[in-house]
Coordinates of C-alpha atoms and ligand atoms in Angstrom, one line a residue:
M1 CA -153.5 96.6 28.4
K2 CA -151.3 95.4 25.6
N3 CA -148.7 92.7 26.1
I4 CA -145.1 93.7 26.2
W5 CA -142.6 91.1 25.0
V6 CA -138.9 91.4 25.8
I7 CA -137.2 88.5 24.1
A8 CA -133.4 87.9 24.5
N9 CA -131.9 86.3 21.5
W10 CA -128.5 85.1 22.6
K11 CA -127.6 83.6 19.2
S12 CA -124.5 81.3 19.4
N13 CA -123.2 82.8 22.6
K14 CA -122.8 81.7 26.3
N15 CA -121.9 78.3 27.6
I16 CA -123.8 76.8 30.5
Q17 CA -121.9 78.5 33.2
E18 CA -122.3 81.9 31.6
A19 CA -125.9 81.3 31.0
L20 CA -126.5 80.4 34.6
E21 CA -124.7 83.6 35.7
W22 CA -127.0 85.6 33.5
V23 CA -130.1 84.0 35.0
S24 CA -128.9 84.6 38.6
Q25 CA -128.2 88.2 37.9
V26 CA -131.2 89.1 35.7
G27 CA -133.9 87.0 37.5
P28 CA -134.1 88.8 40.8
E29 CA -134.1 92.3 39.2
L30 CA -137.0 91.8 36.8
P31 CA -140.3 93.7 37.4
R32 CA -143.4 91.5 37.7
R33 CA -146.3 92.6 35.6
E34 CA -149.1 90.5 34.2
N35 CA -148.7 92.0 30.7
L36 CA -144.9 91.7 30.7
K37 CA -143.5 88.6 29.0
V38 CA -139.7 88.3 29.4
V39 CA -138.3 85.4 27.3
V40 CA -134.7 84.2 27.1
C41 CA -133.6 82.2 24.1
P42 CA -130.3 80.4 24.8
T43 CA -128.5 77.8 22.7
F44 CA -130.0 74.3 22.7
S45 CA -127.3 72.9 25.0
C46 CA -128.2 75.4 27.7
L47 CA -132.0 75.1 27.6
S48 CA -132.5 72.5 30.3
E49 CA -130.0 74.1 32.8
V50 CA -131.6 77.6 32.2
K51 CA -135.1 76.2 32.6
K52 CA -134.0 74.5 35.9
A53 CA -132.4 77.7 37.3
V54 CA -135.5 79.8 36.3
T55 CA -137.8 77.3 38.0
I56 CA -135.8 77.0 41.2
G57 CA -135.4 80.8 41.4
G58 CA -139.1 81.4 40.7
F59 CA -138.1 84.1 38.2
P60 CA -140.6 85.6 35.8
I61 CA -138.8 84.4 32.7
L62 CA -140.1 82.2 29.9
I63 CA -137.8 80.1 27.8
G64 CA -137.4 80.0 24.0
S65 CA -135.4 78.2 21.4
Q66 CA -133.7 80.1 18.5
D67 CA -134.8 77.5 15.9
I68 CA -136.7 74.2 15.7
S69 CA -136.8 71.2 13.3
S70 CA -139.2 71.3 10.4
F71 CA -139.6 67.6 11.0
E72 CA -141.3 65.6 13.7
A73 CA -139.2 63.4 16.1
G74 CA -137.5 60.5 14.4
A75 CA -134.6 59.7 12.1
Y76 CA -133.4 63.2 11.4
T77 CA -129.8 63.4 12.6
G78 CA -128.8 66.6 14.3
E79 CA -132.4 68.0 14.5
E80 CA -134.2 69.4 17.5
A81 CA -137.9 68.4 17.3
A82 CA -140.6 70.5 18.9
A83 CA -142.3 67.4 20.4
L84 CA -139.1 66.7 22.4
L85 CA -138.7 70.3 23.6
K86 CA -142.3 71.0 24.6
D87 CA -141.6 70.7 28.4
L88 CA -138.6 72.9 28.1
I89 CA -139.7 75.8 26.0
D90 CA -142.6 78.2 25.7
L91 CA -141.6 79.9 22.5
S92 CA -139.5 79.3 19.4
I93 CA -137.9 81.9 17.2
I94 CA -138.5 80.8 13.6
G95 CA -137.1 82.1 10.3
H96 CA -134.5 84.5 11.8
S97 CA -132.7 86.3 8.9
E98 CA -129.4 84.8 10.0
R99 CA -130.9 81.3 9.4
R100 CA -132.5 82.4 6.1
Q101 CA -129.1 83.8 4.9
N102 CA -126.6 81.3 6.4
F103 CA -128.7 78.1 6.2
S104 CA -130.8 78.9 3.2
E105 CA -134.0 78.6 5.2
S106 CA -137.0 79.0 2.9
D107 CA -140.5 80.4 3.6
E108 CA -141.6 76.8 3.1
A109 CA -139.3 75.5 5.8
V110 CA -140.5 78.3 8.1
S111 CA -144.1 77.3 7.5
K112 CA -143.3 73.6 8.4
K113 CA -141.5 74.7 11.5
V114 CA -144.5 76.8 12.6
E115 CA -146.7 73.7 12.1
Q116 CA -144.4 71.6 14.2
V117 CA -144.3 74.0 17.2
L118 CA -148.1 74.7 17.1
R119 CA -148.7 70.9 17.4
S120 CA -146.6 71.0 20.6
N121 CA -148.3 74.1 22.0
I122 CA -145.2 76.2 21.7
T123 CA -145.6 79.8 20.6
P124 CA -144.0 80.5 17.2
L125 CA -142.2 83.9 16.9
V126 CA -141.7 84.3 13.1
C127 CA -139.2 86.9 12.0
V128 CA -140.0 88.9 8.9
Q129 CA -138.1 91.6 7.0
G130 CA -141.3 93.5 6.2
A131 CA -145.0 93.1 5.4
D132 CA -144.0 91.2 2.3
T133 CA -142.5 88.2 4.1
P134 CA -145.3 85.6 4.5
V135 CA -146.5 84.9 8.0
P136 CA -147.8 81.3 8.2
E137 CA -151.3 80.5 9.5
G138 CA -151.6 80.2 13.2
C139 CA -148.9 82.8 14.0
K140 CA -149.9 85.3 16.6
L141 CA -146.5 86.8 17.3
V142 CA -144.1 88.3 14.7
A143 CA -140.8 90.1 14.9
Y144 CA -140.1 92.8 12.3
E145 CA -136.3 92.6 11.9
P146 CA -134.9 94.6 9.0
I147 CA -131.5 93.1 7.9
F148 CA -129.8 96.5 7.8
A149 CA -130.5 97.0 11.5
I150 CA -129.3 93.6 12.8
G151 CA -126.0 93.8 14.7
T152 CA -125.1 97.1 13.0
G153 CA -125.8 99.6 15.8
T154 CA -128.2 101.3 13.4
P155 CA -131.8 100.6 14.2
D156 CA -134.7 101.3 12.0
T157 CA -136.7 104.4 12.9
P158 CA -139.4 103.8 15.5
E159 CA -141.9 105.5 13.0
N160 CA -141.0 103.1 10.2
A161 CA -141.1 100.1 12.5
N162 CA -144.5 101.2 13.7
N163 CA -145.7 101.5 10.0
V164 CA -144.5 98.0 9.2
A165 CA -146.2 96.7 12.3
K166 CA -149.4 98.4 11.3
S167 CA -149.2 97.0 7.8
L168 CA -148.7 93.5 9.2
K169 CA -151.7 93.8 11.4
Q170 CA -153.8 95.1 8.6
K171 CA -152.7 92.3 6.3
Y172 CA -153.1 89.4 8.8
S173 CA -155.1 90.3 11.9
Q174 CA -155.5 93.2 14.4
A175 CA -154.8 90.6 17.1
L176 CA -151.3 89.9 15.6
E177 CA -148.6 91.0 18.1
V178 CA -145.6 92.6 16.4
I179 CA -142.3 93.2 18.1
Y180 CA -139.2 95.0 16.7
G181 CA -135.6 93.7 16.6
G182 CA -132.4 95.2 15.3
S183 CA -129.8 97.1 17.4
V184 CA -132.2 97.6 20.3
T185 CA -130.5 99.0 23.4
S186 CA -131.6 100.5 26.7
G187 CA -131.1 103.9 25.1
N188 CA -133.5 103.4 22.2
V189 CA -136.0 100.8 23.5
R190 CA -138.5 103.3 24.8
S191 CA -138.9 105.0 21.4
F192 CA -140.0 101.6 20.0
I193 CA -142.1 100.4 22.8
T194 CA -144.2 103.6 22.9
Q195 CA -145.3 103.1 19.3
E196 CA -148.9 102.2 19.0
N197 CA -148.5 99.0 17.0
I198 CA -145.4 97.6 18.6
N199 CA -145.7 95.0 21.3
G200 CA -142.2 94.5 22.4
V201 CA -138.6 94.0 21.3
L202 CA -136.1 91.3 20.4
P203 CA -132.6 92.4 21.5
G204 CA -129.6 90.3 20.4
K205 CA -126.2 91.8 21.4
A206 CA -127.7 94.0 24.1
S207 CA -129.4 91.0 25.7
L208 CA -126.1 89.3 26.5
D209 CA -125.1 91.8 29.2
P210 CA -127.3 91.1 32.3
E211 CA -127.3 94.8 33.5
E212 CA -128.2 96.1 30.0
F213 CA -130.9 93.6 29.6
V214 CA -132.5 94.5 32.9
K215 CA -132.4 98.1 31.9
I216 CA -134.1 97.3 28.6
V217 CA -136.9 95.5 30.5
K218 CA -137.3 98.3 33.0
E219 CA -137.4 100.9 30.2
C220 CA -140.2 98.9 28.6
V221 CA -142.4 99.2 31.6
G222 CA -141.4 102.7 32.5
E223 CA -139.4 101.7 35.6
T224 CA -136.4 103.8 35.2
N225 CA -134.1 105.3 37.8
Ligands
PGA19 P1 -129.1 92.8 17.5 O1 -129.8 91.4 17.0 O2 -129.9 93.3 18.6 O3 -127.7 92.3 17.9 O4 -129.1 93.7 16.4 C1 -131.2 91.3 16.9 C2 -131.6 90.0 16.3 O5 -131.0 89.6 15.4 O6 -132.5 89.3 16.9

């Protein structure tokens, strides 16, 4: 049975109190399936509180960061090194298009970040705009996120997303897991998740609302009511 990843990318939203409210509302509602991987990616400042709340609640939620330093721990002011976060996070989003656009993040930086997280046994989730964006060695999970679909309310077509996912698997490995991101909602998630080559979704805006996020997860596993 294929893995289904549902990864909430909160971006620069939610303070600690709001983050904890989300966990307490979403946690108890989540279906438990072996192949279902629900991940929440809060801001760095919320990571440890969210981790604590998930652990105490015993909720089936993994924790991710939205970025990571391309350097190891040391004299790099303002950076968040993978080695220092390894007990807090399971996954790290790397090379999101908002970072490439607003912070001039290069493919080279992306590749260094992947190296850093792999060394700390954190799963890299590399974001690509298509099969032409390089996927660094060692990556087993990739998000196809076309820029026109991010935050616009206009997702890509499920068929096109499936074709891109197929091309990525052909180019790198059939074992590569590819998820889709860009205006995912509870109303359209099923059309993506049912595509042969798509292993999950990365909702941004829709992940902020606990009820909507739970609906997305339930749609993914066919638990609708
Ligand atoms: P969106 O963002 O769901 O708000 O379009 C997705 C993303 O950028 O990860």
